[in-house]
C-alpha cells in the first residue's frame, strides 16, 4: 500500500526536473509549473566542468514560409514529421531537458538536409532564414547555445560563401552537413570549394547521416528494427569517412576538422580492416597520404553515442581523448547521459573534462 513517502515520491516524479518545496503538496504541484527547473551541475572530482553537446537537433520554423508552394514544403514544417516530435522546435522545453541532463551548452544543427534538392536561389533563401534563425536563438541565450550553419552543399561555391557569412557575420561556429548530396560523394573534387573554406576558417564541420539512401538498394532497410536508422545511419557515416580518407580529401585540406555523429558510425570501431586496405588490396587505389588511423588522431572526431563503457573504451584507444566529444541526439531519447563518461574507469579526470566539454570549448571557440 502506498504510504506518505511514496506519495511524495510520486509527486516528485510527476514534476521531475522542477524544484518542489514549501508548504504542502497541493499547491506545490501548481507552483511547479512556474518554478525554476533543477539544473544538474556536472562535476569531476568536485570541480564543476562544462558539458557541451555537439549532437542535437532543431528546426527554424520560419523556413516554412520560404518553401511554401514548392516541392520542398513538406520537409520544412517544424520537424514533427521528421521524428523527435515537437522537440525539434526550440523553446523552454529544450532548456528544461538540458538542465535535467546536465548540459551547459548545445551546439545546434538543423538535420535532414532536404534543402540539398533546392535550386540556387531557393537554397540561398532557405539557408539564410535558417542561419539567421539559429543566430537569433543563440543571441537570446548566449550562455547556453552555439550553432552550426546550414549550407547549400549542392552549390559548393555558394556553400563556401554561406559558411563564411555565417561564421563572420552571424557568429555561428561551423557547418552541419549530410553524408552525401543527392547521392553524390562529398570527396568529389567539385566539393573542394566548401572543404577549402571550412579548412581556411578553421571551423568544425559536423556530419549527420540520413539512412544511407546513397548506398543501399531502395527499401533494403525497411521492416522490423527501423534499420534505416539503426544500420543506415552508421553505414552512411562509415562510407562518408572512408571516401574522405581514401579519395585524399583530408590531404587536400589539411586544416579540416570533421566530427561524425553516432560515434563515427562503424568505422572507428572496426578500423583495422580499413587500415590494412591500401597494403593488402591491390585494387584499393588509395589516394590517402597517411594511414587511415592517423586521420582519426587529428582531422576526424566523433561523438560519444556508443552506449557502452566498453565501446567508449575502444574508441578512446583507437582515437585518443582529444578526438571524442559529447553528444546526445536530443530531442531523440537514446539512452545516453554524462554518466557514461563520468563513470568510465579508464578515463582520468582531465580526460573526462575534455570529452564532456573541454575539446569543444576549443573547437567551437566557446568563451562564455
Ligand atoms: Zn542525430
Tab-separated table of C-alpha atoms and ligand atoms in Angstrom:
chain	number	residue	atom	x	y	z
A	1	UNK	CA	0.000	0.000	0.000
A	2	UNK	CA	1.266	3.428	-0.833
A	3	UNK	CA	2.475	5.339	2.188
A	4	UNK	CA	3.060	9.055	2.565
A	5	UNK	CA	6.675	8.817	1.403
A	6	UNK	CA	5.609	7.025	-1.785
A	7	UNK	CA	3.040	9.716	-2.365
A	8	UNK	CA	5.695	12.410	-2.152
A	9	UNK	CA	7.914	10.390	-4.473
A	10	UNK	CA	5.093	10.159	-6.990
A	11	UNK	CA	4.540	13.904	-6.880
A	12	UNK	CA	8.257	14.476	-7.289
A	13	UNK	CA	8.356	12.153	-10.296
A	14	UNK	CA	5.347	13.814	-11.870
A	15	UNK	CA	7.078	17.161	-11.633
A	16	UNK	CA	10.518	15.781	-12.477
A	17	UNK	CA	13.012	18.481	-13.189
A	18	UNK	CA	11.265	21.048	-11.019
A	19	UNK	CA	12.102	22.148	-7.537
A	20	UNK	CA	9.169	21.209	-5.372
A	21	UNK	CA	9.357	22.688	-1.945
A	22	UNK	CA	7.397	24.591	0.648
A	23	UNK	CA	4.039	24.443	2.237
A	24	UNK	CA	2.231	21.380	1.094
A	25	UNK	CA	1.942	19.231	-1.900
A	26	UNK	CA	-1.337	20.574	-3.268
A	27	UNK	CA	-0.063	23.995	-4.206
A	28	UNK	CA	3.477	22.747	-4.821
A	29	UNK	CA	2.226	20.944	-7.902
A	30	UNK	CA	0.570	24.080	-9.181
A	31	UNK	CA	3.553	26.280	-8.441
A	32	UNK	CA	5.950	23.808	-10.009
A	33	UNK	CA	4.816	24.897	-13.451
A	34	UNK	CA	6.414	28.285	-12.898
A	35	UNK	CA	9.234	27.105	-10.641
A	36	UNK	CA	12.829	27.156	-11.815
A	37	UNK	CA	13.938	23.786	-13.127
A	38	UNK	CA	16.520	21.887	-11.151
A	39	UNK	CA	19.692	22.104	-13.162
A	40	UNK	CA	22.132	19.247	-12.953
A	41	UNK	CA	25.593	20.669	-12.453
A	42	UNK	CA	28.249	18.203	-13.540
A	43	UNK	CA	31.425	17.970	-11.523
A	44	UNK	CA	34.587	15.918	-11.886
A	45	UNK	CA	36.452	15.316	-8.633
A	46	UNK	CA	34.402	18.063	-7.025
A	47	UNK	CA	35.157	20.612	-9.692
A	48	UNK	CA	32.387	21.990	-11.877
A	49	UNK	CA	33.015	21.178	-15.531
A	50	UNK	CA	31.207	22.434	-18.590
A	51	UNK	CA	29.222	19.888	-20.597
A	52	UNK	CA	28.783	20.686	-24.279
A	53	UNK	CA	26.550	18.724	-26.626
A	54	UNK	CA	27.751	18.527	-30.234
A	55	UNK	CA	24.845	16.444	-31.479
A	56	UNK	CA	21.412	17.959	-31.059
A	57	UNK	CA	18.682	18.754	-33.495
A	58	UNK	CA	16.371	21.662	-34.068
A	59	UNK	CA	14.361	23.412	-36.733
A	60	UNK	CA	13.801	27.056	-37.628
A	61	UNK	CA	10.102	27.201	-38.303
A	62	UNK	CA	10.253	30.416	-40.347
A	63	UNK	CA	11.700	28.376	-43.219
A	64	UNK	CA	8.189	27.041	-43.892
A	65	UNK	CA	7.272	30.423	-45.385
A	66	UNK	CA	10.272	30.333	-47.710
A	67	UNK	CA	9.357	26.967	-49.225
A	68	UNK	CA	5.592	27.447	-49.259
A	69	UNK	CA	4.183	26.285	-52.592
A	70	UNK	CA	7.386	24.487	-53.618
A	71	UNK	CA	8.038	20.752	-53.769
A	72	UNK	CA	10.090	21.104	-50.578
A	73	UNK	CA	7.232	22.446	-48.479
A	74	UNK	CA	6.518	19.143	-46.744
A	75	UNK	CA	10.081	18.875	-45.469
A	76	UNK	CA	10.244	22.139	-43.643
A	77	UNK	CA	7.347	22.005	-41.232
A	78	UNK	CA	8.519	22.192	-37.690
A	79	UNK	CA	10.262	18.859	-37.597
A	80	UNK	CA	7.250	16.964	-36.296
A	81	UNK	CA	7.202	14.739	-39.360
A	82	UNK	CA	10.899	14.053	-39.212
A	83	UNK	CA	10.997	12.325	-35.862
A	84	UNK	CA	11.618	13.806	-32.469
A	85	UNK	CA	8.074	15.163	-32.325
A	86	UNK	CA	7.765	18.827	-31.481
A	87	UNK	CA	11.047	18.556	-29.615
A	88	UNK	CA	12.873	19.909	-32.633
A	89	UNK	CA	11.260	23.292	-32.080
A	90	UNK	CA	13.386	25.412	-29.771
A	91	UNK	CA	11.652	26.682	-26.656
A	92	UNK	CA	11.522	26.335	-22.880
A	93	UNK	CA	11.256	22.547	-23.126
A	94	UNK	CA	14.736	22.372	-24.691
A	95	UNK	CA	16.245	24.281	-21.780
A	96	UNK	CA	14.430	22.048	-19.300
A	97	UNK	CA	15.851	18.969	-20.993
A	98	UNK	CA	19.346	20.439	-20.958
A	99	UNK	CA	19.081	21.335	-17.282
A	100	UNK	CA	17.834	17.869	-16.443
A	101	UNK	CA	20.688	16.182	-18.331
A	102	UNK	CA	23.426	18.492	-17.099
A	103	UNK	CA	24.081	20.071	-20.472
A	104	UNK	CA	25.527	23.554	-20.186
A	105	UNK	CA	25.755	24.326	-23.886
A	106	UNK	CA	24.301	22.804	-27.025
A	107	UNK	CA	25.870	23.233	-30.448
A	108	UNK	CA	22.686	23.212	-32.522
A	109	UNK	CA	22.336	21.873	-36.036
A	110	UNK	CA	19.444	21.507	-38.454
A	111	UNK	CA	19.281	17.984	-39.718
A	112	UNK	CA	17.640	16.322	-42.711
A	113	UNK	CA	19.423	18.348	-45.410
A	114	UNK	CA	16.246	18.367	-47.500
A	115	UNK	CA	17.332	21.726	-48.945
A	116	UNK	CA	20.094	19.959	-50.918
A	117	UNK	CA	17.356	19.495	-53.528
A	118	UNK	CA	16.756	23.239	-53.933
A	119	UNK	CA	17.867	25.374	-56.863
A	120	UNK	CA	20.431	28.062	-56.219
A	121	UNK	CA	18.076	30.923	-55.485
A	122	UNK	CA	15.758	28.938	-53.225
A	123	UNK	CA	18.715	27.290	-51.472
A	124	UNK	CA	20.160	30.704	-50.766
A	125	UNK	CA	16.940	31.871	-49.154
A	126	UNK	CA	16.401	28.689	-47.141
A	127	UNK	CA	19.889	28.762	-45.704
A	128	UNK	CA	19.699	32.457	-44.937
A	129	UNK	CA	16.493	32.049	-42.925
A	130	UNK	CA	17.824	29.004	-41.101
A	131	UNK	CA	21.160	30.576	-40.205
A	132	UNK	CA	19.561	33.838	-39.134
A	133	UNK	CA	17.043	31.884	-37.071
A	134	UNK	CA	19.811	29.941	-35.357
A	135	UNK	CA	21.761	33.138	-34.696
A	136	UNK	CA	18.686	34.772	-33.195
A	137	UNK	CA	18.090	31.894	-30.776
A	138	UNK	CA	21.751	31.805	-29.800
A	139	UNK	CA	21.755	35.579	-29.237
A	140	UNK	CA	18.803	35.210	-26.896
A	141	UNK	CA	20.608	32.504	-24.877
A	142	UNK	CA	24.307	33.235	-25.380
A	143	UNK	CA	25.435	31.224	-22.370
A	144	UNK	CA	23.552	28.063	-23.404
A	145	UNK	CA	23.851	27.698	-27.175
A	146	UNK	CA	26.125	27.963	-30.165
A	147	UNK	CA	25.182	26.737	-33.628
A	148	UNK	CA	26.425	25.079	-36.782
A	149	UNK	CA	25.426	26.777	-40.032
A	150	UNK	CA	23.273	25.177	-42.691
A	151	UNK	CA	24.893	25.346	-46.119
A	152	UNK	CA	23.610	24.614	-49.627
A	153	UNK	CA	26.190	21.958	-50.360
A	154	UNK	CA	24.670	21.159	-53.787
A	155	UNK	CA	26.147	24.503	-54.868
A	156	UNK	CA	29.651	24.171	-53.381
A	157	UNK	CA	30.776	27.732	-54.066
A	158	UNK	CA	27.571	29.082	-52.544
A	159	UNK	CA	28.042	26.769	-49.560
A	160	UNK	CA	31.520	28.197	-49.026
A	161	UNK	CA	30.124	31.732	-49.140
A	162	UNK	CA	27.286	30.826	-46.761
A	163	UNK	CA	29.689	29.282	-44.288
A	164	UNK	CA	31.938	32.319	-44.312
A	165	UNK	CA	28.997	34.688	-43.815
A	166	UNK	CA	27.537	32.519	-41.055
A	167	UNK	CA	30.822	32.428	-39.175
A	168	UNK	CA	31.934	36.005	-39.721
A	169	UNK	CA	28.627	37.865	-39.701
A	170	UNK	CA	26.336	35.678	-37.597
A	171	UNK	CA	28.828	34.189	-35.163
A	172	UNK	CA	27.992	30.579	-35.971
A	173	UNK	CA	30.769	28.122	-35.129
A	174	UNK	CA	30.970	25.723	-38.070
A	175	UNK	CA	28.842	23.841	-40.577
A	176	UNK	CA	26.422	20.969	-40.317
A	177	UNK	CA	26.314	18.679	-43.345
A	178	UNK	CA	24.800	15.408	-44.536
A	179	UNK	CA	26.784	12.375	-45.629
A	180	UNK	CA	26.158	12.942	-49.348
A	181	UNK	CA	24.489	15.396	-51.700
A	182	UNK	CA	21.601	13.771	-53.543
A	183	UNK	CA	23.642	10.580	-53.764
A	184	UNK	CA	26.949	12.206	-54.673
A	185	UNK	CA	30.087	11.596	-52.641
A	186	UNK	CA	31.464	14.611	-50.845
A	187	UNK	CA	35.002	13.571	-51.760
A	188	UNK	CA	34.358	14.570	-55.396
A	189	UNK	CA	36.599	17.487	-56.413
A	190	UNK	CA	33.527	19.648	-57.109
A	191	UNK	CA	33.006	19.899	-53.338
A	192	UNK	CA	36.536	21.125	-52.681
A	193	UNK	CA	35.492	24.822	-52.517
A	194	UNK	CA	33.411	24.003	-49.458
A	195	UNK	CA	36.112	21.908	-47.790
A	196	UNK	CA	38.721	24.548	-48.568
A	197	UNK	CA	36.619	27.250	-46.934
A	198	UNK	CA	35.978	25.158	-43.812
A	199	UNK	CA	39.707	24.497	-43.541
A	200	UNK	CA	40.578	28.150	-44.156
A	201	UNK	CA	38.154	29.318	-41.477
A	202	UNK	CA	39.358	26.585	-39.126
A	203	UNK	CA	35.814	25.686	-38.124
A	204	UNK	CA	34.382	22.335	-37.159
A	205	UNK	CA	32.144	20.502	-39.637
A	206	UNK	CA	29.528	18.278	-38.027
A	207	UNK	CA	28.319	15.433	-40.248
A	208	UNK	CA	24.969	13.737	-39.675
A	209	UNK	CA	23.737	10.798	-41.778
A	210	UNK	CA	20.264	10.195	-43.124
A	211	UNK	CA	19.747	6.469	-43.527
A	212	UNK	CA	22.303	5.568	-46.200
A	213	UNK	CA	19.941	6.267	-49.113
A	214	UNK	CA	23.026	6.871	-51.240
A	215	UNK	CA	24.359	3.345	-50.720
A	216	UNK	CA	21.622	0.820	-50.159
A	217	UNK	CA	19.073	-0.540	-52.584
A	218	UNK	CA	15.760	1.236	-52.153
A	219	UNK	CA	13.678	-0.448	-49.477
A	220	UNK	CA	16.508	-2.725	-48.353
A	221	UNK	CA	16.408	-1.410	-44.804
A	222	UNK	CA	12.634	-1.438	-44.407
A	223	UNK	CA	10.927	-3.695	-41.889
A	224	UNK	CA	11.462	-4.502	-38.251
A	225	UNK	CA	14.116	-2.746	-36.273
A	226	UNK	CA	13.976	0.555	-38.155
A	227	UNK	CA	17.178	-0.499	-39.864
A	228	UNK	CA	17.345	2.671	-41.944
A	229	UNK	CA	18.225	4.421	-38.720
A	230	UNK	CA	19.906	1.627	-36.788
A	231	UNK	CA	22.129	0.338	-39.612
A	232	UNK	CA	21.698	3.007	-42.294
A	233	UNK	CA	22.973	5.913	-40.223
A	234	UNK	CA	26.246	4.319	-39.065
A	235	UNK	CA	26.706	2.793	-42.528
A	236	UNK	CA	26.368	6.153	-44.256
A	237	UNK	CA	28.809	7.693	-41.793
A	238	UNK	CA	31.308	4.874	-42.293
A	239	UNK	CA	31.080	5.306	-46.052
A	240	UNK	CA	31.383	9.116	-45.850
A	241	UNK	CA	34.516	8.950	-43.710
A	242	UNK	CA	36.036	6.211	-45.864
A	243	UNK	CA	35.569	8.272	-49.031
A	244	UNK	CA	37.166	11.351	-47.487
A	245	UNK	CA	40.140	9.245	-46.404
A	246	UNK	CA	40.751	7.056	-49.477
A	247	UNK	CA	39.965	9.803	-52.039
A	248	UNK	CA	42.512	12.115	-50.433
A	249	UNK	CA	40.063	14.877	-49.441
A	250	UNK	CA	41.613	15.149	-45.990
A	251	UNK	CA	45.076	15.515	-47.534
A	252	UNK	CA	43.912	18.234	-49.908
A	253	UNK	CA	42.567	20.267	-46.963
A	254	UNK	CA	44.820	19.551	-44.009
A	255	UNK	CA	43.173	22.113	-41.727
A	256	UNK	CA	39.844	20.295	-41.752
A	257	UNK	CA	38.223	19.116	-38.553
A	258	UNK	CA	35.186	16.926	-39.131
A	259	UNK	CA	33.049	15.472	-36.379
A	260	UNK	CA	30.945	12.458	-37.346
A	261	UNK	CA	27.793	11.760	-35.373
A	262	UNK	CA	26.857	8.446	-33.750
A	263	UNK	CA	30.433	7.653	-32.705
A	264	UNK	CA	31.624	7.849	-36.294
A	265	UNK	CA	29.383	5.011	-37.398
A	266	UNK	CA	31.120	1.671	-37.671
A	267	UNK	CA	34.471	2.934	-38.910
A	268	UNK	CA	36.431	3.688	-35.716
A	269	UNK	CA	35.014	0.524	-34.154
A	270	UNK	CA	36.437	-1.610	-36.978
A	271	UNK	CA	39.400	0.395	-38.096
A	272	UNK	CA	41.819	-2.479	-38.609
A	273	UNK	CA	40.351	-3.593	-41.940
A	274	UNK	CA	40.399	-0.049	-43.294
A	275	UNK	CA	43.934	0.392	-42.024
A	276	UNK	CA	45.110	-2.653	-43.979
A	277	UNK	CA	43.255	-1.898	-47.214
A	278	UNK	CA	45.956	0.080	-49.009
A	279	UNK	CA	48.585	-2.561	-48.273
A	280	UNK	CA	46.751	-5.796	-48.940
A	281	UNK	CA	44.198	-4.948	-51.613
A	282	UNK	CA	45.903	-4.312	-54.950
A	283	UNK	CA	42.797	-2.651	-56.371
A	284	UNK	CA	42.329	-0.245	-53.477
A	285	UNK	CA	43.963	2.585	-55.454
A	286	UNK	CA	44.381	4.656	-52.295
A	287	UNK	CA	44.873	8.396	-52.687
A	288	UNK	CA	45.439	8.975	-48.970
A	289	UNK	CA	48.913	10.047	-47.933
A	290	UNK	CA	48.686	8.815	-44.352
A	291	UNK	CA	47.490	5.609	-42.753
A	292	UNK	CA	43.704	5.822	-42.246
A	293	UNK	CA	44.104	5.617	-38.473
A	294	UNK	CA	46.210	8.782	-38.475
A	295	UNK	CA	43.266	10.891	-39.638
A	296	UNK	CA	41.415	9.700	-36.556
A	297	UNK	CA	44.107	11.277	-34.417
A	298	UNK	CA	43.723	14.723	-35.963
A	299	UNK	CA	41.253	15.599	-38.716
A	300	UNK	CA	38.403	13.331	-37.640
A	301	UNK	CA	36.391	13.468	-34.449
A	302	UNK	CA	33.361	11.568	-33.231
A	303	UNK	CA	30.667	11.982	-30.622
A	304	UNK	CA	30.100	9.717	-27.615
A	305	UNK	CA	26.948	7.976	-28.868
A	306	UNK	CA	28.289	4.455	-28.401
A	307	UNK	CA	26.044	3.481	-25.431
A	308	UNK	CA	28.507	1.296	-23.518
A	309	UNK	CA	31.612	1.788	-21.439
A	310	UNK	CA	33.426	-0.898	-23.411
A	311	UNK	CA	32.532	0.829	-26.670
A	312	UNK	CA	33.824	4.145	-25.372
A	313	UNK	CA	36.990	2.500	-24.082
A	314	UNK	CA	37.708	1.117	-27.524
A	315	UNK	CA	37.102	4.466	-29.242
A	316	UNK	CA	39.425	6.207	-26.812
A	317	UNK	CA	42.052	3.543	-27.505
A	318	UNK	CA	41.730	3.986	-31.288
A	319	UNK	CA	41.426	7.763	-31.464
A	320	UNK	CA	42.556	9.311	-28.217
A	321	UNK	CA	40.636	11.540	-25.834
A	322	UNK	CA	41.252	14.663	-27.931
A	323	UNK	CA	39.068	13.333	-30.777
A	324	UNK	CA	35.960	12.471	-28.806
A	325	UNK	CA	33.232	14.949	-27.886
A	326	UNK	CA	29.974	14.663	-26.034
A	327	UNK	CA	26.719	14.165	-27.945
A	328	UNK	CA	23.106	13.387	-27.035
A	329	UNK	CA	20.963	13.428	-30.209
A	330	UNK	CA	18.337	15.477	-28.383
A	331	UNK	CA	15.347	15.515	-28.850
A	332	UNK	CA	15.627	11.796	-29.547
A	333	UNK	CA	15.658	9.760	-26.363
A	334	UNK	CA	18.634	7.474	-26.790
A	335	UNK	CA	20.000	6.057	-23.544
A	336	UNK	CA	22.890	8.466	-23.313
A	337	UNK	CA	23.998	10.651	-20.443
A	338	UNK	CA	27.002	12.250	-18.866
A	339	UNK	CA	27.369	9.294	-16.508
A	340	UNK	CA	28.825	7.113	-19.270
A	341	UNK	CA	31.797	9.463	-19.283
A	342	UNK	CA	31.821	10.287	-15.572
A	343	UNK	CA	31.832	6.607	-14.557
A	344	UNK	CA	34.345	5.405	-17.159
A	345	UNK	CA	37.071	3.658	-15.190
A	346	UNK	CA	39.698	4.082	-17.929
A	347	UNK	CA	39.441	7.887	-18.036
A	348	UNK	CA	41.254	10.226	-15.672
A	349	UNK	CA	39.678	13.489	-14.524
A	350	UNK	CA	41.295	15.553	-17.248
A	351	UNK	CA	40.082	13.055	-19.878
A	352	UNK	CA	36.531	13.281	-18.586
A	353	UNK	CA	36.571	17.063	-18.654
A	354	UNK	CA	37.972	17.072	-22.191
A	355	UNK	CA	35.345	14.686	-23.551
A	356	UNK	CA	32.423	16.328	-21.766
A	357	UNK	CA	33.290	19.835	-22.894
A	358	UNK	CA	36.946	20.825	-22.965
A	359	UNK	CA	37.568	19.644	-26.518
A	360	UNK	CA	34.535	21.510	-27.835
A	361	UNK	CA	35.383	24.679	-25.924
A	362	UNK	CA	38.477	24.890	-28.119
A	363	UNK	CA	36.949	23.613	-31.362
A	364	UNK	CA	33.882	25.832	-31.169
A	365	UNK	CA	35.724	28.777	-29.609
A	366	UNK	CA	33.388	28.942	-26.687
A	367	UNK	CA	34.147	31.733	-24.262
A	368	UNK	CA	31.004	32.044	-22.163
B	1	LIG	ZN1	21.057	12.912	-34.665
